[in-house]
Amino acid sequence: MLVSAPSVSRLNALHCSACGTIHSAFALQRVSACCGVPLVAGYDLAPRPPGAVINAADASMWRYGALLPLLDEKNKVTLGEGFTPILPLPRLGARHGLASLLLKDEGQNPTGSFKARGLSMAVSKALELGVAGCIVPTAGNAGVALAAYCARAGLAATVVMPRHTPAAFKEECYWYGADVELVDGLISDCAARVRQLNAAGALLDVSTLKEPYRLEGKKTMGYEIAEQLGWQLPDVLLYPAGGGTGLIGIWKAFREMQALGWLAPGTRLPRMVAVQAENCCPLLETYEGRQPNCQHYRGRPTLANGLAVPHPLGEALMLRVLRESNGTVVAVSEEDMLAGMRELGQQEGLFVAPEGAAVWMAARRLLASGWARPHEQLLLLNTGSAQKYLDNVAGRSQR
Ligand SMILES: *Cc1c(COP(=O)(O)O)cnc(C)c1O
Ligand SMILES: [Zn+2]
């Protein structure tokens, strides 16, 4: 029997991620007023079967609307994001002796990356909360997604990105009518410029984890993984971590599903792997104890733009996920990203962003070291399509 699926949000609070203090979920919030750290949305998670909560007719991330923070459907700003396929990679798996290798292809999202999820959510809330426009520092994909969703919502968008970002990212923002500022440096330098531009606070700053809504959009990946795998989870999940919203969000979804009673009996949560670029790996440095104060860390540009985040605000939350899941961090070289792109392209017909290629090369490294085992199920998160990265990768399809 089909149970009707109300999408009424069960949002009930925003929690400070450091001290737990509760803040109103019904007013515009940024970071926590108490500690200045990310706020995390809380819901009424009283157990109910998935069929009574999920809107099965909606083939987008909004099928989980009851577990998202949008209060009124009329404010939803959507381009059909989410509910991306999980593809088995049989040829690649067999080549490396793996029993079950899976890839969730976030490159199939509107605007070509999983940033669509977070920004669909954040722009919808911006509309609901009545702000005039949004601003973001970005390595590329977040800016493109913000520009697209703001255009669709009729809101102003300001995008601040490094000058060295491949042209396709800038160009797409222009076509959506966004204001684009180019800055010499990395995303951390763009963030400083955003603070200047938005000193008066007229715009909603949708920087990673400086508002609680992008995280909620990203968490839908966790719900989808469980639903698509029949309420079971892989043994190991590999994610390319820049600011870390995907890693933190997916883990949050797993915890929420435990509370909701949705996971198959005996299901263990995956070991979560954060994959970084050797050129910019602050999380690895902290994880290995070399860099207790991340403010001094200097990253270099990388082919994987999305991983060039020298000072992630969510570092403590990422480390918590790694600790709770028995996970680890791996950093991948630029050459290895290209090798991973070639292998995924030639073996499976996938043109993945360098971030996604890094994830595959990290899996190979963990298999070689014995940290991951051939009989385990590995799920790779490919966060974007390679199309917009051509400035950096064109001509390098052969060694
Ligand atoms: C932004 C981005 C990442 C990193 O995402 P975070 O949520 O910042 O960890 C990874 N891959 C791609 C393609 C991205 O655009
Ligand atoms: Zn606090």
Short mmCIF file of C-alpha atoms and ligand atoms in Angstrom, two decimals:
data_model
loop_
_atom_site.label_atom_id
_atom_site.label_comp_id
_atom_site.label_asym_id
_atom_site.label_seq_id
_atom_site.Cartn_x
_atom_site.Cartn_y
_atom_site.Cartn_z
CA MET A 1 0.00 0.00 0.00
CA LEU A 2 1.24 3.44 -0.84
CA VAL A 3 1.32 5.66 2.22
CA SER A 4 0.94 9.34 1.48
CA ALA A 5 4.18 11.15 2.12
CA PRO A 6 3.91 14.57 3.74
CA SER A 7 6.89 16.80 3.09
CA VAL A 8 6.24 18.94 6.14
CA SER A 9 9.66 19.69 7.58
CA ARG A 10 10.39 18.12 10.97
CA LEU A 11 13.08 20.72 11.69
CA ASN A 12 12.98 21.72 15.35
CA ALA A 13 16.25 23.43 16.29
CA LEU A 14 19.74 24.52 15.32
CA HIS A 15 22.51 23.28 17.62
CA CYS A 16 25.93 24.85 18.20
CA SER A 17 28.39 22.18 17.03
CA ALA A 18 30.80 23.01 19.88
CA CYS A 19 28.67 23.47 23.01
CA GLY A 20 25.24 22.19 21.93
CA THR A 21 23.37 25.40 22.78
CA ILE A 22 20.06 25.52 20.94
CA HIS A 23 19.34 28.40 18.57
CA SER A 24 16.07 29.18 16.82
CA ALA A 25 15.55 27.27 13.61
CA PHE A 26 13.01 29.83 12.46
CA ALA A 27 15.18 32.96 12.21
CA LEU A 28 18.10 33.78 9.94
CA GLN A 29 21.25 32.34 11.53
CA ARG A 30 24.85 32.22 10.41
CA VAL A 31 27.51 30.56 12.63
CA SER A 32 26.58 29.98 16.29
CA ALA A 33 26.27 33.20 18.27
CA CYS A 34 27.74 31.44 21.34
CA CYS A 35 30.96 29.93 19.96
CA GLY A 36 31.26 31.19 16.37
CA VAL A 37 31.30 27.65 14.97
CA PRO A 38 28.96 25.85 12.52
CA LEU A 39 25.31 25.39 13.47
CA VAL A 40 23.76 21.99 12.82
CA ALA A 41 20.07 21.42 12.10
CA GLY A 42 18.10 19.11 14.39
CA TYR A 43 14.82 17.30 13.60
CA ASP A 44 12.13 15.30 15.27
CA LEU A 45 13.50 11.84 14.46
CA ALA A 46 10.88 9.68 16.17
CA PRO A 47 10.99 6.32 14.34
CA ARG A 48 8.62 5.99 11.38
CA PRO A 49 9.01 3.78 8.33
CA PRO A 50 10.76 5.32 5.32
CA GLY A 51 7.63 4.89 3.21
CA ALA A 52 5.77 7.30 5.48
CA VAL A 53 8.44 9.98 5.20
CA ILE A 54 9.98 9.77 1.73
CA ASN A 55 8.10 11.24 -1.22
CA ALA A 56 8.82 8.38 -3.63
CA ALA A 57 7.32 10.23 -6.59
CA ASP A 58 10.04 12.88 -6.41
CA ALA A 59 13.25 11.74 -8.17
CA SER A 60 15.37 14.50 -6.62
CA MET A 61 16.94 15.16 -3.22
CA TRP A 62 13.65 16.77 -2.22
CA ARG A 63 12.10 13.31 -1.76
CA TYR A 64 13.56 13.66 1.78
CA GLY A 65 11.83 17.01 2.28
CA ALA A 66 10.53 16.09 5.74
CA LEU A 67 14.15 15.83 6.89
CA LEU A 68 15.22 19.10 5.29
CA PRO A 69 14.94 22.61 6.77
CA LEU A 70 12.66 24.23 4.20
CA LEU A 71 9.37 25.10 5.91
CA ASP A 72 7.22 26.15 2.94
CA GLU A 73 7.25 24.28 -0.38
CA LYS A 74 6.58 27.47 -2.29
CA ASN A 75 10.13 28.63 -1.53
CA LYS A 76 11.76 25.54 -3.05
CA VAL A 77 14.33 26.45 -5.70
CA THR A 78 15.07 23.32 -7.69
CA LEU A 79 16.69 22.28 -10.95
CA GLY A 80 16.20 18.56 -10.31
CA GLU A 81 19.30 18.02 -8.14
CA GLY A 82 20.13 14.75 -6.42
CA PHE A 83 18.95 11.16 -6.70
CA THR A 84 22.02 10.51 -8.83
CA PRO A 85 22.82 6.91 -9.77
CA ILE A 86 25.13 4.54 -7.96
CA LEU A 87 27.03 2.81 -10.75
CA PRO A 88 28.81 -0.52 -10.29
CA LEU A 89 32.36 -0.44 -11.70
CA PRO A 90 32.80 -4.10 -12.69
CA ARG A 91 35.72 -3.73 -15.11
CA LEU A 92 37.73 -1.52 -12.80
CA GLY A 93 36.86 -3.70 -9.82
CA ALA A 94 37.93 -6.92 -11.56
CA ARG A 95 41.16 -5.30 -12.68
CA HIS A 96 42.03 -4.63 -9.05
CA GLY A 97 40.60 -7.81 -7.56
CA LEU A 98 37.65 -6.08 -5.90
CA ALA A 99 34.40 -7.92 -5.24
CA SER A 100 32.19 -4.82 -5.22
CA LEU A 101 33.25 -1.38 -6.37
CA LEU A 102 30.57 1.33 -6.62
CA LEU A 103 30.58 4.97 -7.68
CA LYS A 104 27.90 7.53 -6.92
CA ASP A 105 27.99 9.90 -9.84
CA GLU A 106 27.41 13.42 -8.62
CA GLY A 107 28.68 14.74 -11.96
CA GLN A 108 25.12 14.17 -13.23
CA ASN A 109 23.73 16.98 -11.07
CA PRO A 110 22.58 20.34 -12.50
CA THR A 111 25.66 22.55 -13.00
CA GLY A 112 27.85 19.43 -13.08
CA SER A 113 28.66 18.88 -9.42
CA PHE A 114 27.22 17.96 -6.04
CA LYS A 115 27.39 21.65 -5.07
CA ALA A 116 23.91 21.78 -6.63
CA ARG A 117 22.47 19.99 -3.59
CA GLY A 118 23.81 22.43 -1.00
CA LEU A 119 23.00 25.51 -3.00
CA SER A 120 19.50 24.42 -3.95
CA MET A 121 18.90 24.11 -0.21
CA ALA A 122 20.68 27.33 0.84
CA VAL A 123 19.09 29.48 -1.89
CA SER A 124 15.66 28.07 -1.03
CA LYS A 125 16.22 29.10 2.60
CA ALA A 126 17.56 32.50 1.48
CA LEU A 127 14.25 33.01 -0.33
CA GLU A 128 12.27 31.77 2.66
CA LEU A 129 14.16 34.04 5.06
CA GLY A 130 13.73 37.07 2.80
CA VAL A 131 17.34 37.99 2.05
CA ALA A 132 18.09 40.14 -1.00
CA GLY A 133 20.97 38.10 -2.32
CA CYS A 134 23.80 35.68 -1.61
CA ILE A 135 27.58 35.82 -1.75
CA VAL A 136 30.17 33.04 -1.78
CA PRO A 137 33.92 32.50 -1.96
CA THR A 138 34.46 29.51 -4.22
CA ALA A 139 37.03 27.33 -5.93
CA GLY A 140 34.56 27.09 -8.84
CA ASN A 141 31.66 24.67 -8.53
CA ALA A 142 29.95 26.33 -5.57
CA GLY A 143 29.98 29.66 -7.41
CA VAL A 144 28.44 28.17 -10.52
CA ALA A 145 25.73 26.46 -8.49
CA LEU A 146 25.00 29.60 -6.46
CA ALA A 147 24.72 31.66 -9.64
CA ALA A 148 22.30 29.17 -11.22
CA TYR A 149 20.01 28.79 -8.20
CA CYS A 150 19.96 32.52 -7.49
CA ALA A 151 18.99 33.19 -11.11
CA ARG A 152 16.15 30.71 -10.76
CA ALA A 153 15.05 32.30 -7.48
CA GLY A 154 15.31 35.89 -8.73
CA LEU A 155 17.98 36.72 -6.14
CA ALA A 156 21.27 38.55 -6.68
CA ALA A 157 24.44 36.44 -6.58
CA THR A 158 28.02 37.56 -5.96
CA VAL A 159 30.74 34.99 -6.64
CA VAL A 160 34.37 35.50 -5.59
CA MET A 161 36.83 33.02 -7.10
CA PRO A 162 40.57 32.62 -7.65
CA ARG A 163 41.81 34.18 -10.88
CA HIS A 164 43.47 30.88 -11.87
CA THR A 165 40.10 29.02 -11.88
CA PRO A 166 39.46 27.37 -15.30
CA ALA A 167 37.51 29.67 -17.63
CA ALA A 168 34.42 27.45 -17.87
CA PHE A 169 33.55 28.12 -14.21
CA LYS A 170 33.73 31.90 -14.64
CA GLU A 171 31.93 31.83 -17.97
CA GLU A 172 28.97 29.84 -16.62
CA CYS A 173 28.57 32.31 -13.74
CA TYR A 174 28.45 35.18 -16.24
CA TRP A 175 25.72 33.44 -18.24
CA TYR A 176 23.62 33.13 -15.09
CA GLY A 177 24.01 36.87 -14.57
CA ALA A 178 26.07 36.73 -11.37
CA ASP A 179 28.54 39.40 -10.25
CA VAL A 180 31.94 37.72 -10.43
CA GLU A 181 35.09 38.98 -8.68
CA LEU A 182 38.48 37.42 -9.36
CA VAL A 183 41.10 37.32 -6.62
CA ASP A 184 44.80 36.41 -6.70
CA GLY A 185 45.19 33.46 -4.34
CA LEU A 186 43.16 30.56 -3.01
CA ILE A 187 39.64 30.30 -1.61
CA SER A 188 40.89 31.59 1.77
CA ASP A 189 41.88 34.85 0.03
CA CYS A 190 38.47 34.96 -1.63
CA ALA A 191 36.89 34.56 1.81
CA ALA A 192 38.69 37.68 3.03
CA ARG A 193 37.33 39.58 0.03
CA VAL A 194 33.82 38.33 0.77
CA ARG A 195 34.09 39.69 4.31
CA GLN A 196 34.99 43.11 2.83
CA LEU A 197 32.25 43.06 0.23
CA ASN A 198 29.62 41.97 2.74
CA ALA A 199 30.82 44.03 5.70
CA ALA A 200 27.31 45.43 6.17
CA GLY A 201 25.86 41.90 6.14
CA ALA A 202 23.20 42.69 3.53
CA LEU A 203 23.84 39.44 1.68
CA LEU A 204 23.61 35.89 2.99
CA ASP A 205 27.18 34.54 3.05
CA VAL A 206 26.82 30.92 1.97
CA SER A 207 30.48 30.03 2.60
CA THR A 208 30.94 26.40 3.60
CA LEU A 209 29.43 25.86 7.07
CA LYS A 210 28.91 29.58 7.76
CA GLU A 211 25.19 28.89 7.46
CA PRO A 212 23.45 25.62 8.39
CA TYR A 213 21.60 24.87 5.14
CA ARG A 214 24.15 23.76 2.55
CA LEU A 215 25.07 20.93 4.91
CA GLU A 216 21.46 19.75 4.89
CA GLY A 217 21.41 19.63 1.09
CA LYS A 218 24.64 17.64 1.05
CA LYS A 219 23.43 15.17 3.64
CA THR A 220 20.84 13.87 1.17
CA MET A 221 23.70 11.90 -0.43
CA GLY A 222 23.74 9.77 2.72
CA TYR A 223 20.00 9.09 2.55
CA GLU A 224 20.24 8.22 -1.13
CA ILE A 225 23.15 5.82 -0.61
CA ALA A 226 21.17 3.89 1.99
CA GLU A 227 17.91 3.91 0.04
CA GLN A 228 19.60 2.93 -3.24
CA LEU A 229 21.48 0.06 -1.55
CA GLY A 230 18.32 -1.32 0.08
CA TRP A 231 18.98 0.26 3.50
CA GLN A 232 22.43 -1.30 3.73
CA LEU A 233 25.69 0.60 3.62
CA PRO A 234 29.10 -0.02 2.03
CA ASP A 235 32.07 -1.05 4.18
CA VAL A 236 34.18 1.91 3.10
CA LEU A 237 33.06 5.27 1.71
CA LEU A 238 35.64 7.56 0.09
CA TYR A 239 34.97 11.28 -0.24
CA PRO A 240 37.10 14.16 -1.61
CA ALA A 241 37.20 16.62 1.28
CA GLY A 242 37.72 20.33 0.82
CA GLY A 243 35.53 22.19 3.29
CA GLY A 244 34.09 18.83 4.27
CA THR A 245 30.33 19.41 4.01
CA GLY A 246 29.78 16.15 2.15
CA LEU A 247 31.73 14.09 4.66
CA ILE A 248 30.01 15.70 7.63
CA GLY A 249 26.60 15.69 5.94
CA ILE A 250 26.67 12.04 4.86
CA TRP A 251 27.67 10.98 8.37
CA LYS A 252 24.88 13.14 9.80
CA ALA A 253 22.39 11.35 7.52
CA PHE A 254 23.65 7.95 8.70
CA ARG A 255 23.16 9.00 12.33
CA GLU A 256 19.68 10.34 11.58
CA MET A 257 18.73 7.09 9.86
CA GLN A 258 19.90 5.13 12.90
CA ALA A 259 17.55 7.23 15.01
CA LEU A 260 14.72 6.82 12.49
CA GLY A 261 15.25 3.05 12.48
CA TRP A 262 15.73 2.91 8.70
CA LEU A 263 18.94 0.88 8.41
CA ALA A 264 18.67 -2.89 7.92
CA PRO A 265 19.29 -4.82 11.15
CA GLY A 266 23.00 -5.39 11.77
CA THR A 267 24.07 -2.65 9.33
CA ARG A 268 27.39 -1.15 10.33
CA LEU A 269 28.24 2.40 9.37
CA PRO A 270 31.04 2.68 6.77
CA ARG A 271 34.62 3.63 7.55
CA MET A 272 34.81 7.13 6.13
CA VAL A 273 37.86 8.19 4.13
CA ALA A 274 38.64 11.85 3.53
CA VAL A 275 40.68 12.27 0.36
CA GLN A 276 42.77 15.39 -0.14
CA ALA A 277 45.29 16.73 -2.67
CA GLU A 278 48.97 16.56 -1.72
CA ASN A 279 49.11 20.22 -2.79
CA CYS A 280 46.60 21.22 -0.13
CA CYS A 281 46.01 18.75 2.70
CA PRO A 282 45.43 20.61 5.98
CA LEU A 283 43.24 17.81 7.32
CA LEU A 284 45.99 15.23 6.77
CA GLU A 285 48.50 17.52 8.49
CA THR A 286 46.26 17.90 11.54
CA TYR A 287 45.28 14.23 11.52
CA GLU A 288 48.92 13.22 11.61
CA GLY A 289 49.72 15.79 14.28
CA ARG A 290 52.11 17.91 12.24
CA GLN A 291 49.99 20.99 12.12
CA PRO A 292 48.04 21.66 15.26
CA ASN A 293 47.28 25.25 14.25
CA CYS A 294 45.75 25.19 10.81
CA GLN A 295 45.82 28.99 10.44
CA HIS A 296 49.52 28.76 9.51
CA TYR A 297 48.95 26.22 6.78
CA ARG A 298 49.62 27.34 3.23
CA GLY A 299 48.14 25.28 0.42
CA ARG A 300 49.03 25.34 -3.27
CA PRO A 301 46.64 25.24 -6.22
CA THR A 302 45.68 21.78 -7.46
CA LEU A 303 43.90 20.30 -10.47
CA ALA A 304 41.20 19.39 -7.99
CA ASN A 305 40.01 22.97 -7.36
CA GLY A 306 37.45 21.81 -4.84
CA LEU A 307 40.19 20.46 -2.58
CA ALA A 308 42.20 23.69 -2.44
CA VAL A 309 40.82 24.74 0.96
CA PRO A 310 43.71 25.58 3.29
CA HIS A 311 41.67 26.46 6.42
CA PRO A 312 38.47 24.45 6.57
CA LEU A 313 36.08 25.84 9.16
CA GLY A 314 34.67 22.35 9.66
CA GLU A 315 37.98 20.65 10.45
CA ALA A 316 36.93 19.62 13.96
CA LEU A 317 33.68 18.16 12.60
CA MET A 318 35.56 16.23 9.92
CA LEU A 319 37.98 14.82 12.49
CA ARG A 320 35.01 13.74 14.58
CA VAL A 321 33.60 11.78 11.62
CA LEU A 322 36.94 10.09 11.03
CA ARG A 323 37.22 9.17 14.70
CA GLU A 324 33.66 7.87 15.08
CA SER A 325 33.84 5.85 11.86
CA ASN A 326 37.38 4.46 12.25
CA GLY A 327 38.21 6.28 9.08
CA THR A 328 41.37 7.84 7.73
CA VAL A 329 42.81 10.56 5.48
CA VAL A 330 44.74 10.05 2.24
CA ALA A 331 46.42 12.71 0.07
CA VAL A 332 46.84 12.18 -3.68
CA SER A 333 49.38 13.73 -6.09
CA GLU A 334 48.49 15.69 -9.23
CA GLU A 335 49.92 12.95 -11.47
CA ASP A 336 47.83 10.34 -9.71
CA MET A 337 44.66 12.37 -10.28
CA LEU A 338 45.35 12.35 -14.02
CA ALA A 339 46.09 8.62 -13.89
CA GLY A 340 42.79 8.08 -12.10
CA MET A 341 40.91 10.14 -14.69
CA ARG A 342 42.46 8.03 -17.48
CA GLU A 343 41.60 4.77 -15.75
CA LEU A 344 37.97 5.71 -14.99
CA GLY A 345 37.59 7.06 -18.51
CA GLN A 346 39.11 4.09 -20.32
CA GLN A 347 37.72 1.32 -18.13
CA GLU A 348 34.25 2.65 -17.32
CA GLY A 349 33.39 5.51 -19.68
CA LEU A 350 33.31 8.07 -16.90
CA PHE A 351 34.78 11.57 -17.31
CA VAL A 352 35.22 12.39 -13.65
CA ALA A 353 36.50 15.58 -12.04
CA PRO A 354 40.04 15.37 -10.63
CA GLU A 355 38.43 15.22 -7.17
CA GLY A 356 36.63 12.00 -8.12
CA ALA A 357 39.78 10.58 -9.68
CA ALA A 358 41.65 11.32 -6.44
CA VAL A 359 39.10 9.26 -4.56
CA TRP A 360 39.74 6.23 -6.78
CA MET A 361 43.51 6.56 -6.43
CA ALA A 362 43.10 6.79 -2.65
CA ALA A 363 41.11 3.54 -2.75
CA ARG A 364 43.96 1.87 -4.64
CA ARG A 365 46.42 3.12 -2.03
CA LEU A 366 44.30 1.78 0.84
CA LEU A 367 43.96 -1.60 -0.88
CA ALA A 368 47.71 -1.79 -1.41
CA SER A 369 48.37 -1.02 2.26
CA GLY A 370 45.81 -3.56 3.49
CA TRP A 371 43.63 -0.89 5.17
CA ALA A 372 40.82 -1.85 2.78
CA ARG A 373 40.25 -5.47 1.73
CA PRO A 374 39.30 -6.92 -1.66
CA HIS A 375 36.14 -8.57 -0.28
CA GLU A 376 34.86 -5.27 1.14
CA GLN A 377 32.33 -3.07 -0.64
CA LEU A 378 33.87 0.29 -1.54
CA LEU A 379 31.81 3.29 -2.56
CA LEU A 380 33.55 6.16 -4.36
CA LEU A 381 31.94 9.56 -4.38
CA ASN A 382 32.58 11.28 -7.68
CA THR A 383 31.62 14.82 -6.82
CA GLY A 384 31.74 16.40 -10.27
CA SER A 385 32.11 16.10 -14.00
CA ALA A 386 35.41 16.94 -15.70
CA GLN A 387 33.90 19.19 -18.37
CA LYS A 388 34.69 22.48 -16.66
CA TYR A 389 38.29 21.47 -15.84
CA LEU A 390 39.44 21.26 -19.46
CA ASP A 391 41.82 24.24 -19.18
CA ASN A 392 43.84 22.14 -16.75
CA VAL A 393 43.52 18.64 -18.13
CA ALA A 394 43.14 19.04 -21.93
CA GLY A 395 45.76 17.10 -23.88
CA ARG A 396 46.69 14.82 -20.99
CA SER A 397 44.54 11.79 -21.79
CA GLN A 398 47.64 9.78 -22.66
CA ARG A 399 50.67 9.45 -20.41
C1 LIG B 1 33.61 21.60 -3.52
C2 LIG B 1 34.05 20.31 -4.12
C3 LIG B 1 34.61 19.29 -3.33
C4 LIG B 1 34.82 19.45 -1.85
O1 LIG B 1 33.59 19.56 -1.20
P1 LIG B 1 33.50 20.03 0.33
O2 LIG B 1 32.08 19.95 0.64
O3 LIG B 1 34.05 21.41 0.36
O4 LIG B 1 34.35 19.07 1.09
C5 LIG B 1 34.93 18.10 -3.94
N1 LIG B 1 34.74 17.90 -5.26
C6 LIG B 1 34.22 18.85 -6.05
C7 LIG B 1 34.06 18.56 -7.51
C8 LIG B 1 33.85 20.09 -5.51
O5 LIG B 1 33.32 21.03 -6.30
ZN ZN B 2 28.28 27.23 21.36
#
